[in-house]
Coordinates of C-alpha atoms in Angstrom, one line a residue:
X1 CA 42.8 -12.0 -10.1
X2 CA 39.9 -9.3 -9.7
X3 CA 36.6 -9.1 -11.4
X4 CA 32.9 -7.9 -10.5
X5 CA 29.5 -8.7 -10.8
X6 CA 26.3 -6.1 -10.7
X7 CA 23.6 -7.4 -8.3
X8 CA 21.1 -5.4 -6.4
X9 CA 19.5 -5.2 -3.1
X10 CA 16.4 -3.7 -1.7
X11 CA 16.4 -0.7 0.8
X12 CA 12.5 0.4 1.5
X13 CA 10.8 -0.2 -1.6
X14 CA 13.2 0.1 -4.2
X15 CA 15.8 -1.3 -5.5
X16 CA 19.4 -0.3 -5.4
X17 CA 22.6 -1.6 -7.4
X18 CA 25.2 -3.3 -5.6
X19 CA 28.6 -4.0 -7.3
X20 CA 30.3 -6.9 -5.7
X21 CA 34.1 -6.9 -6.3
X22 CA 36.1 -10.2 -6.3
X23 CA 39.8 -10.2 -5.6
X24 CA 41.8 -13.4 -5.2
X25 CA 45.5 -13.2 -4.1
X26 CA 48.0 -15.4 -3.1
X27 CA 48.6 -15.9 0.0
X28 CA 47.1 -17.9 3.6
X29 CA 43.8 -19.3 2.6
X30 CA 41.0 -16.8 3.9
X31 CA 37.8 -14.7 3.4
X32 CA 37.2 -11.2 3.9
X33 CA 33.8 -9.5 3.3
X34 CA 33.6 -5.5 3.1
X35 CA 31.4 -2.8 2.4
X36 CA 29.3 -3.2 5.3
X37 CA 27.3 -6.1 5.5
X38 CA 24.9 -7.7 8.1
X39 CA 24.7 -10.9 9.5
X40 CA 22.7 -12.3 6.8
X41 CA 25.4 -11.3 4.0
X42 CA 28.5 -12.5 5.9
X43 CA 26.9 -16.1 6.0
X44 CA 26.8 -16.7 2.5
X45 CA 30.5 -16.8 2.4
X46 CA 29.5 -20.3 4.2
X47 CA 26.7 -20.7 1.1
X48 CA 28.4 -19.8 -1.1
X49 CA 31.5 -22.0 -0.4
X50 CA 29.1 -25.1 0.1
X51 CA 26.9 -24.3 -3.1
X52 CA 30.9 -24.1 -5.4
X53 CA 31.7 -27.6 -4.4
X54 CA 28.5 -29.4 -5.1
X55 CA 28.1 -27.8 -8.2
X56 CA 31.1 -29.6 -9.5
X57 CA 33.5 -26.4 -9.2
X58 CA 36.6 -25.9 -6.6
X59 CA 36.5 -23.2 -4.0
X60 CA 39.7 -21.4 -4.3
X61 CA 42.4 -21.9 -1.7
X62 CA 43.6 -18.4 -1.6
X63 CA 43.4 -15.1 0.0
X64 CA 40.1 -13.5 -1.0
X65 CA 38.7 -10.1 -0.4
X66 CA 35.1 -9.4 -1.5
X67 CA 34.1 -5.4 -1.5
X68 CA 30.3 -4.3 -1.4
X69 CA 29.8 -1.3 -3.3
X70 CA 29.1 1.8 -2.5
X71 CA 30.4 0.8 0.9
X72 CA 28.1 3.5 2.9
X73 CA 24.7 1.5 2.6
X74 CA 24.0 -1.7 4.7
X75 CA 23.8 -4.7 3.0
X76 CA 21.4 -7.1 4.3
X77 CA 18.9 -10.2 2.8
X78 CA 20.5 -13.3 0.4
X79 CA 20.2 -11.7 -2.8
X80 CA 23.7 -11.3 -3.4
X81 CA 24.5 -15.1 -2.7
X82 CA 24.4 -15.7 -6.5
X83 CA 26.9 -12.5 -7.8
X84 CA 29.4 -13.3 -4.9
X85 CA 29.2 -16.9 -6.3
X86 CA 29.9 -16.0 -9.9
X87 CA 32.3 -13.7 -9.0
X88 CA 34.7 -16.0 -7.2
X89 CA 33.5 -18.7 -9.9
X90 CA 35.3 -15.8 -12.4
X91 CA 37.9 -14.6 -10.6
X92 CA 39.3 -18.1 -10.1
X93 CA 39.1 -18.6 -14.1
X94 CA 36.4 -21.6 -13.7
X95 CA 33.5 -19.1 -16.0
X96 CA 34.1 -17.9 -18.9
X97 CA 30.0 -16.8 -19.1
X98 CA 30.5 -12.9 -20.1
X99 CA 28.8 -11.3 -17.3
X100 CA 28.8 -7.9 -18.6
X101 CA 25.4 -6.0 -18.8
X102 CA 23.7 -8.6 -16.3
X103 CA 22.0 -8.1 -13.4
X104 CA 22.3 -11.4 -11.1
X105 CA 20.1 -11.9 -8.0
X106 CA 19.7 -15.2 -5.7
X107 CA 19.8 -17.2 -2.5
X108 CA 22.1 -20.0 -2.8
X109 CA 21.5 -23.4 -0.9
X110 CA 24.5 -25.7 0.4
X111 CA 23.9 -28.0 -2.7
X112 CA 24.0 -25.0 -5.3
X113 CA 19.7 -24.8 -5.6
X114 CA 19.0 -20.8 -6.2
X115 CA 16.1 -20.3 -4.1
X116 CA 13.2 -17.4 -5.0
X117 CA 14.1 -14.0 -3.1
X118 CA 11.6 -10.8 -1.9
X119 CA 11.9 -7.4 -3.7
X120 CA 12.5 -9.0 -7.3
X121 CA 10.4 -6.9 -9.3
X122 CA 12.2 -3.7 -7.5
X123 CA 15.2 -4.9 -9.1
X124 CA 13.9 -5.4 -12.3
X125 CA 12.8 -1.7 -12.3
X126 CA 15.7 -0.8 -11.1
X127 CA 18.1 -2.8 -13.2
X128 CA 16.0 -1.9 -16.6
X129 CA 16.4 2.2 -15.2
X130 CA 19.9 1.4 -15.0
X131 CA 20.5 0.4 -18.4
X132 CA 20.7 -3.4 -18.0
X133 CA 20.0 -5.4 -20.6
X134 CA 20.1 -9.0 -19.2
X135 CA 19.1 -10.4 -15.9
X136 CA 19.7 -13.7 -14.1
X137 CA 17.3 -14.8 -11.4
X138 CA 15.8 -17.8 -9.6
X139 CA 13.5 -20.0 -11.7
X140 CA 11.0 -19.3 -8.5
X141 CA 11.1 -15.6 -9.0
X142 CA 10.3 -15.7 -13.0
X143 CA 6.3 -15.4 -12.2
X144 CA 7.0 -12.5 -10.9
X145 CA 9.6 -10.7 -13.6
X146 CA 7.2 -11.6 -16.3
X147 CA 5.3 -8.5 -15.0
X148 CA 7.6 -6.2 -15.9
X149 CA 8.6 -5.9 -19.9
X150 CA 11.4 -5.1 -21.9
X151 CA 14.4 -6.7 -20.2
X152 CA 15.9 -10.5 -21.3
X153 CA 15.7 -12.9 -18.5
X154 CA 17.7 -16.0 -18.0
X155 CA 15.9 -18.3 -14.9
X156 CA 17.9 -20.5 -13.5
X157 CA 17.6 -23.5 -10.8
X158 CA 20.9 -24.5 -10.1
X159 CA 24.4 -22.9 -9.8
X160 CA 25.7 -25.0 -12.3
X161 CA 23.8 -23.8 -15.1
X162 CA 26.2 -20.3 -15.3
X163 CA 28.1 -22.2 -17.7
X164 CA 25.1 -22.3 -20.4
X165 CA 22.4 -19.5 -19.9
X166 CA 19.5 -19.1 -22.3
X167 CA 17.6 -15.6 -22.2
X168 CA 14.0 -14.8 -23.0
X169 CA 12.0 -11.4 -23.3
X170 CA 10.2 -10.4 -20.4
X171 CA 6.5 -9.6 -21.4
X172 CA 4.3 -7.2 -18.9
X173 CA 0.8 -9.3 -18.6
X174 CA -2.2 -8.0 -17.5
X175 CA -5.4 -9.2 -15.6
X176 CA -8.2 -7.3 -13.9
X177 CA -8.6 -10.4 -11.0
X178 CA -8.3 -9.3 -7.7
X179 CA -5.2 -8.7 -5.9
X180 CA -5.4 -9.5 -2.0
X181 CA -9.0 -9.4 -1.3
X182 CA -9.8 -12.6 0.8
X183 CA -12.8 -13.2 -0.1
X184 CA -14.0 -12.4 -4.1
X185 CA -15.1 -8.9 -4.2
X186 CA -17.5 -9.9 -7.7
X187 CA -19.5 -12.3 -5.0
X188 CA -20.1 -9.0 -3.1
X189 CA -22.8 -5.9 -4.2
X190 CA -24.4 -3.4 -1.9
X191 CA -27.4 -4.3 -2.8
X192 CA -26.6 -7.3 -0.1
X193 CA -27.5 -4.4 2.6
X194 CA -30.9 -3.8 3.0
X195 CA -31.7 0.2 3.3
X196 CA -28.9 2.4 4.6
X197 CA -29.1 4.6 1.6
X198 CA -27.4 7.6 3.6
X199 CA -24.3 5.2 4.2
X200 CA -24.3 4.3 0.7
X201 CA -24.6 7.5 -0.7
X202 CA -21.5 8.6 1.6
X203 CA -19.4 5.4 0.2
X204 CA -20.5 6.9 -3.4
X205 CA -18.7 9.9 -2.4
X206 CA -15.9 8.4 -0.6
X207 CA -15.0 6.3 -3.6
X208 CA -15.3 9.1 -6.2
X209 CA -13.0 11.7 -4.6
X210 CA -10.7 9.2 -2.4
X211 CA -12.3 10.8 1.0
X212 CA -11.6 9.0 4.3
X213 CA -14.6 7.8 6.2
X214 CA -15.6 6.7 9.5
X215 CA -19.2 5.1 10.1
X216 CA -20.7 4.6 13.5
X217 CA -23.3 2.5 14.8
X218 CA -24.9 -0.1 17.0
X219 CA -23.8 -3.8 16.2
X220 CA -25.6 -5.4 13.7
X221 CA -27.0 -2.1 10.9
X222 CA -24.5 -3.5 8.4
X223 CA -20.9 -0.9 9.0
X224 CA -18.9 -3.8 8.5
X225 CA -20.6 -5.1 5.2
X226 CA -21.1 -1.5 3.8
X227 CA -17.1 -1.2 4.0
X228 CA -15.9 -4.6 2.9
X229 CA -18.4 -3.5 -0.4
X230 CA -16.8 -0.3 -1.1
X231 CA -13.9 -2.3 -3.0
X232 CA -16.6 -2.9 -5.6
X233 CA -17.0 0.6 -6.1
X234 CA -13.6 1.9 -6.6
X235 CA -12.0 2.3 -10.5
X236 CA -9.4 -0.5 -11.7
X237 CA -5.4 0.5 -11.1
X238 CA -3.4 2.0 -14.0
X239 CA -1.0 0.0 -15.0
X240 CA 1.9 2.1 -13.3
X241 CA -0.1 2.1 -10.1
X242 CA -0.2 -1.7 -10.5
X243 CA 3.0 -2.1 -10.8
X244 CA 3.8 0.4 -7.9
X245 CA 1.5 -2.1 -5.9
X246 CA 3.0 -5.5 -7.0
X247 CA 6.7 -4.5 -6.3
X248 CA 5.3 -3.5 -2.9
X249 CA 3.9 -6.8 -2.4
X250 CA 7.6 -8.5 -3.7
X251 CA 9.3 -7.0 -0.8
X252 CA 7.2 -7.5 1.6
X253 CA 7.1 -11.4 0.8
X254 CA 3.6 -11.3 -0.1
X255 CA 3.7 -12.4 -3.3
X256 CA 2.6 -16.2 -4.2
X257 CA 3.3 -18.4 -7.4
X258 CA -0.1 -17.4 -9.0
X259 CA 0.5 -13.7 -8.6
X260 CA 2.2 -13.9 -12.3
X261 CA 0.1 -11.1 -13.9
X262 CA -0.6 -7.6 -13.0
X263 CA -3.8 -7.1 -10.6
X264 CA -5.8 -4.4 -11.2
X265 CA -8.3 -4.7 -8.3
X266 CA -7.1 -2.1 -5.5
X267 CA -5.5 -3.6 -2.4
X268 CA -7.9 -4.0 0.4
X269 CA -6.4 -4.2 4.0
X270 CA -8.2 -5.4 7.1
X271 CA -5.5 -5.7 10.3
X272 CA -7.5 -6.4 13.3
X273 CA -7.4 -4.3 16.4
X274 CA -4.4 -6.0 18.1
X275 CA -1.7 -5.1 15.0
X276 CA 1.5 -3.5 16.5
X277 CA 3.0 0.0 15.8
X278 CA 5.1 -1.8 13.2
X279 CA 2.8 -3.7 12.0
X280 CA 0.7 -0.4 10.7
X281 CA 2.7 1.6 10.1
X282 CA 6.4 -0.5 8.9
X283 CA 9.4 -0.9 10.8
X284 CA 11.9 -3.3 12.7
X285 CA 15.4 -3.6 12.5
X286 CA 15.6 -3.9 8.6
X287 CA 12.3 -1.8 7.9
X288 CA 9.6 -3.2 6.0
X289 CA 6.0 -2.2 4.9
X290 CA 3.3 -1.9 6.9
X291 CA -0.1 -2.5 6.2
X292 CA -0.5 1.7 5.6
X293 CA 1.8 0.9 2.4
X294 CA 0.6 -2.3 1.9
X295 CA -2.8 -0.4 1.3
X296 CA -1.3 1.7 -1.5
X297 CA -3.4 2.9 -4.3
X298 CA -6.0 1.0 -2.5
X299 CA -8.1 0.7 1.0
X300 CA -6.8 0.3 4.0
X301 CA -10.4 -1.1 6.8
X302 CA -9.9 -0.6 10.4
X303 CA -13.4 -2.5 11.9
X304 CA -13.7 -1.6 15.4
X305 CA -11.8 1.7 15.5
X306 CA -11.1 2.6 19.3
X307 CA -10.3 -0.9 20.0
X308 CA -7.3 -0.1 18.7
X309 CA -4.5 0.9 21.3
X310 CA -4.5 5.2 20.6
X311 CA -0.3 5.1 20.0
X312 CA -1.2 2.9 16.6
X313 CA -4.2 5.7 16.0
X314 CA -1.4 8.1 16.4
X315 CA 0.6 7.3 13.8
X316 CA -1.8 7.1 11.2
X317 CA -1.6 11.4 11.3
X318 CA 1.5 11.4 9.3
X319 CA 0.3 9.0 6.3
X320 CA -3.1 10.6 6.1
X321 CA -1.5 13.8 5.9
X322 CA 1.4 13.3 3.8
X323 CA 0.6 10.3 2.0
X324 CA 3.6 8.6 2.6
X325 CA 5.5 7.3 6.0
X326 CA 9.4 8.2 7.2
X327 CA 10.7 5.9 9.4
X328 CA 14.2 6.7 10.6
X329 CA 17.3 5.2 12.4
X330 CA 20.4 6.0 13.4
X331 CA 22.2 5.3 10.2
X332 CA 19.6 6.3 7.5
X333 CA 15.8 6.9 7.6
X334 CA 13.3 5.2 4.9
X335 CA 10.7 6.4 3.1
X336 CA 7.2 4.1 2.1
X337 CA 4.9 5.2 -0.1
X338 CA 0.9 5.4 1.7
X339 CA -1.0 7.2 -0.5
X340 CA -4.3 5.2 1.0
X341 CA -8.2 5.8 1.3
X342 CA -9.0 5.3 5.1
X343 CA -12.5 3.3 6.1
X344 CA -13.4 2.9 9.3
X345 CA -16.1 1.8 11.5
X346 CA -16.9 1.7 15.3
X347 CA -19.5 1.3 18.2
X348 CA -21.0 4.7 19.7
X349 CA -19.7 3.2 23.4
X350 CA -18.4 -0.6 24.4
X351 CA -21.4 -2.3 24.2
X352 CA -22.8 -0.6 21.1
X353 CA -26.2 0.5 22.4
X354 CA -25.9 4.5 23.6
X355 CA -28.5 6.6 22.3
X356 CA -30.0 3.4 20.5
X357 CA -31.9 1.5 23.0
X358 CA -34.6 -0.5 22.0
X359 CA -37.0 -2.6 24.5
X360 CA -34.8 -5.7 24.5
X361 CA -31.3 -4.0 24.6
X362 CA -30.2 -0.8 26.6
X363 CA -27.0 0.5 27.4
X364 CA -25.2 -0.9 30.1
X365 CA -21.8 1.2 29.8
X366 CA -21.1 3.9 32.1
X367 CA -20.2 7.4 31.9
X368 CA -16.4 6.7 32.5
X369 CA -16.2 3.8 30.1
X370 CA -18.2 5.5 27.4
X371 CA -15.5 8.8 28.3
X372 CA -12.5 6.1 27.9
X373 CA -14.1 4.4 25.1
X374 CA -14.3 7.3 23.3
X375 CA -10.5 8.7 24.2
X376 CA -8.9 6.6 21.7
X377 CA -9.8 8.7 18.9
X378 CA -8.1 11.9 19.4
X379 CA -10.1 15.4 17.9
X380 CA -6.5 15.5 15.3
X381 CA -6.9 12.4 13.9
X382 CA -11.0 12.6 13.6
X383 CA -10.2 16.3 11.5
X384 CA -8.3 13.9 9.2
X385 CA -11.2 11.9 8.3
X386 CA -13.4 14.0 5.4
X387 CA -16.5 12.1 5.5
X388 CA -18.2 11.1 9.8
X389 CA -21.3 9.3 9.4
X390 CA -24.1 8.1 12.1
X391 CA -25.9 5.3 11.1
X392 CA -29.2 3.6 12.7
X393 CA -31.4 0.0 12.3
X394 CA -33.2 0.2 9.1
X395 CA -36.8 0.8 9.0
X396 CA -37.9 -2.1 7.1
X397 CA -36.1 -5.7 6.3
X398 CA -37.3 -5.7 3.0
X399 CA -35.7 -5.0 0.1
X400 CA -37.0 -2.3 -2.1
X401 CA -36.5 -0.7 -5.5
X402 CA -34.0 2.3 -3.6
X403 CA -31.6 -0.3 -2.7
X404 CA -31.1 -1.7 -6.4
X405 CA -30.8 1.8 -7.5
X406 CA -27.4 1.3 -5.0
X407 CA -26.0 -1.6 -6.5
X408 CA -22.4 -1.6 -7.2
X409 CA -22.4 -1.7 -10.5
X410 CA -24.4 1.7 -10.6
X411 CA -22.6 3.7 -8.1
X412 CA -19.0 2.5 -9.7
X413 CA -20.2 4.3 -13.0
X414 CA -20.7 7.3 -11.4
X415 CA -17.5 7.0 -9.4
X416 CA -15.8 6.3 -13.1
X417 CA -17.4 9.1 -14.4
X418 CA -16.4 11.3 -11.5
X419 CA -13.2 10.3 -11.5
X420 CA -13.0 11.1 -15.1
X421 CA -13.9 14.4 -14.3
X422 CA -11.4 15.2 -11.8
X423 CA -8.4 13.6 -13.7
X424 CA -9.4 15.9 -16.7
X425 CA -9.7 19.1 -14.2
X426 CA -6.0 18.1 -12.9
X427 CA -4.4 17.0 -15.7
X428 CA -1.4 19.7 -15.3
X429 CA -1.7 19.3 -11.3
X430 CA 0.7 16.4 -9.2
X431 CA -2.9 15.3 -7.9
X432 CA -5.5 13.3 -9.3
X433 CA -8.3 13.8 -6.5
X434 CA -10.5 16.5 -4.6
X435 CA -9.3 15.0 -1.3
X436 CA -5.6 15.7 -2.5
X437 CA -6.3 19.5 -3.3
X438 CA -4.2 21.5 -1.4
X439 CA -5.5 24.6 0.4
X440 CA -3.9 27.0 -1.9
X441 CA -5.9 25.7 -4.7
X442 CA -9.0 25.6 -3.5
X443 CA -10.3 29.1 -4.8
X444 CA -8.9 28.0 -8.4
X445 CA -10.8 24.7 -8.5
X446 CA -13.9 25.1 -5.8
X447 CA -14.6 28.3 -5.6
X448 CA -18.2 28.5 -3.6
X449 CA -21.1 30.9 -4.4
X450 CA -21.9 34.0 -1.8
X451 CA -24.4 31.9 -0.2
X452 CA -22.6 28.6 0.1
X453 CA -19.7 31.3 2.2
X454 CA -22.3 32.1 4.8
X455 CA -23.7 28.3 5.4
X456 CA -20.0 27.6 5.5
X457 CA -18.9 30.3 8.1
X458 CA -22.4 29.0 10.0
X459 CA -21.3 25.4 10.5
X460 CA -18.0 26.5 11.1
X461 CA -18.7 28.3 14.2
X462 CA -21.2 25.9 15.2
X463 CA -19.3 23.1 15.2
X464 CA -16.8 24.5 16.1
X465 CA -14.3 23.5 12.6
X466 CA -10.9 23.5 12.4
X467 CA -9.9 25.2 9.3
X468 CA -8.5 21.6 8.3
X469 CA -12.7 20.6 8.9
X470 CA -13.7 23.8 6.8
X471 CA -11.3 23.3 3.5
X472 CA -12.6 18.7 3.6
X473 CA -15.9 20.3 3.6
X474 CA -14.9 22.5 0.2
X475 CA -13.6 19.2 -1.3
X476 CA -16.3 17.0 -0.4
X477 CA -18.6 19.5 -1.8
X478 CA -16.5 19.2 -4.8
X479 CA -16.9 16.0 -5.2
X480 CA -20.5 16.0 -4.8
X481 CA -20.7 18.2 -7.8
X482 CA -18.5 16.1 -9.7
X483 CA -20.6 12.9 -8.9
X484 CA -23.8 15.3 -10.0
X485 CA -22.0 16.7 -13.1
X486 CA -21.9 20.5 -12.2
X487 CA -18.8 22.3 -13.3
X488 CA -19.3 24.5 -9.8
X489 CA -19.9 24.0 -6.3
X490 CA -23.8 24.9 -5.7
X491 CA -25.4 25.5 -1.9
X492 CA -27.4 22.0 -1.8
X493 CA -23.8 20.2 -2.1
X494 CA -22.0 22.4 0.8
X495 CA -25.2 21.8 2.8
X496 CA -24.8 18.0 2.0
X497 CA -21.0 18.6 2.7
X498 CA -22.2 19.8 6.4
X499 CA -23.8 16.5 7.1
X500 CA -20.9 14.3 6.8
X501 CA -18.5 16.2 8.9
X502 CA -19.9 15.7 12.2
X503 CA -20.2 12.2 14.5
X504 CA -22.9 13.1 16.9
X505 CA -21.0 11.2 19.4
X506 CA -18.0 13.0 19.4

């Protein structure tokens, strides 16, 4: 007898449909899986057999065939334990559950538990694109396809319960808590940082046109608190970029059992120094996201920036550029979103004192390991950062009435209002930001005044720009007049522009 069941797998990000086709002949008692599958999906046929008999069903004694469709994409992961379990279940005439219209997805144990899977909510979406009307999934999983609305969802926690299946309406619930912040970003402000009103006036502008930036300093002014804050400036995620986040976080296993709503706080990311290649940017045998699409629609902190070995640096060219990472192999090649605002911090040479000795500390680096020290960050990837800033000790360790005029709560209303200004401007455009204007558009939406061209061709050939360096100058400047609420670019924001394009150091 033959009969099939829709599942779905994850490849990247998203989900794809997978029909699993059940054929039971007569003849010597056997088991052939097709359609190519890895490791992982050929050992179910052990699950599965295990999880039919101590669910009070019989395993049929036959010849069976099972066919993975479409047969030219890999199979790999346990989420079609539970479909090549209802199939047989079917085909052997021991369900009569009409399976039409459902989506089932699920890791089967030896005693016929369904265990939670990674990637469920890129099923969901992909299963409610698809048409699908009904979906069976593990009880564990349920948290997560709450998020998404307008499909009926049957949970289940044991094998046996195929026979009876009770549906309910997904509902898409929505909470502005924060997503995977360690520590709570309402218990940090800016106005925790004494002074530095330069620094905080270039996170302002970071935040309100999605610029990259890089602060350096010696240890101790406050570049690793001033980036941990900027979360607490940046604008809550739509509810499509939300989502786009979450299913990101289901496949990468990431999610927990309290992640049941939407989060609306941008992703922050802090890897420390010693991450892998892979690790950054995604990979391995079956490719998975790295933390430069784990940083989606969010911020992505590398503390320390040349302790980082320069092939990881390296890699970050692509996603800075492109906004998205390909990562290929011999049989197909994967695309991950990375549409991610850069921060970045690090020491003007190892020990963090050149060109700011005081009388108790001085420099003890030499020329070579200030030379090596400063290697790692290649002129390419620099020209990919819009806003270089050089920070000193403050002047005073007193709080004053300047720094609560930099409190998070004002600078994220004028990063709202900015924002607002720019979405209206690029309504009809596939970007949302200054720093995504392409070249091409930049005499439609920042055209500069005859006297802001001849500062501009100034800096350039003083410090010596790449026409990359000249065009982030344009957008910061843009932004600048956003944040200031000028429909055009005037000369005081191109000279301000200037100012954060350059580390001395480098």
């Amino acid at each position: 007898m033959y009969t099939e069941v829709k599942s779905a797998i994850v490849v990247g990000v998203d989900g794809v449909g997978i029909t699993v086709e059940v054929d039971i002949s007569s003849g010597i008692p056997q088991i052939a899986v097709v359609g190519l599958p890895d490791s992982a999906v050929r050992e179910s046929v052990d699950r599965v057999r295990s999880a039919i008999r101590n669910s009070g069903f019989q395993f049929p004694l036959e010849r069976i065939t099972i066919n993975l469709a479409p047969a030219a994409i890999r199979k790999e992961g346990t989420s079609l334990d539970l479909a090549i379990a209802a199939g047989l279940l079917q085909a052997s005439g021991q369900l009569e559950t009409e399976l039409t219209q459902m989506l089932l997805i699920g890791e089967l144990s030896l005693d016929g538990t369904v265990r939670p899977i990674h990637g469920v909510l890129a099923m969901m979406q992909y299963a409610k694109q698809s048409g699908f009307i009904k979906m069976i999934l593990p009880a564990g999983n349920e948290h997560e396809a709450r998020m998404l609305s307008g499909m009926d969802i049957c949970s289940i926690t044991h094998l046996s319960e195929l026979k009876e299946l009770t549906f309910q309406t997904s509902e898409s619930l929505k909470t502005q808590s924060d997503l995977v912040s360690n520590e709570p970003t309402s218990m940090l402000d800016l106005t925790d940082i004494v002074g530095q009103q330069e620094a905080k006036r270039a996170l302002l502008i970071a935040a309100a046109g999605r610029h990259n930036i890089i602060v350096s300093g010696p240890p101790g002014v406050g570049k690793t608190m001033l980036m941990r804050r900027l979360p607490t400036i940046l604008p809550e995620l739509s509810e499509l970029e939300a989502l786009e986040v979450m299913k990101i976080y289901s496949v990468a296993g990431k999610l927990s059992l309290s992640d049941s709503t939407l989060k609306r706080q941008p992703p922050f990311r802090a890897p420390h120094h010693s991450i892998s290649t892979a690790g950054l940017i995604g990979g391995g045998g079956n490719p998975k996201p790295g933390e430069v699409t784990l940083s989606h629609h969010g911020l992505l902190f590398l503390d320390e920036l040349p302790e980082f070995s320069r092939q990881v640096l390296e890699l970050l060219r692509q996603p800075l550029e492109e906004r998205a990472v390909t990562i290929s192999r011999a049989r197909h090649h994967i695309t991950f979103p990375a549409s991610f605002m850069l921060a970045a911090s690090c020491n003007p040479c190892p020990c963090g004192y050149h060109g700011f000795a005081t009388e108790q500390t001085s420099c003890t680096c030499t020329h070579q390991m200030i030379q090596r020290y400063r290697s790692k960050l290649s002129g390419p990837l620099l020209d990919r950062i819009d806003i270089q800033l050089d920070i000193g000790r403050p002047q005073t360790l007193v709080h004053n009435t300047q720094d609560l005029a930099y409190s998070s709560k004002e600078l994220k209303a004028k990063v709202l209002k900015a924002i607002a200004i720019q979405q209206q401007r690029y309504h009809s455009e596939p970007y949302s930001y200054n720093s995504e204007l392409p070249s091409s558009a930049l005499k439609v939406y920042a055209p500069i005044p005859k006297e802001g061209a001849a500062l501009l061709e100034h800096a350039f050939n003083k410090l010596g720009l790449s026409m990359r360096g000249y065009n982030r100058i344009i957008k910061i400047a843009r932004t600048i007049a956003d944040i200031e609420g000028n429909d055009s670019i005037q000369l005081p924001h191109i000279a301000e522009a200037i100012q954060y394009r350059k580390l001395d150091l480098f």
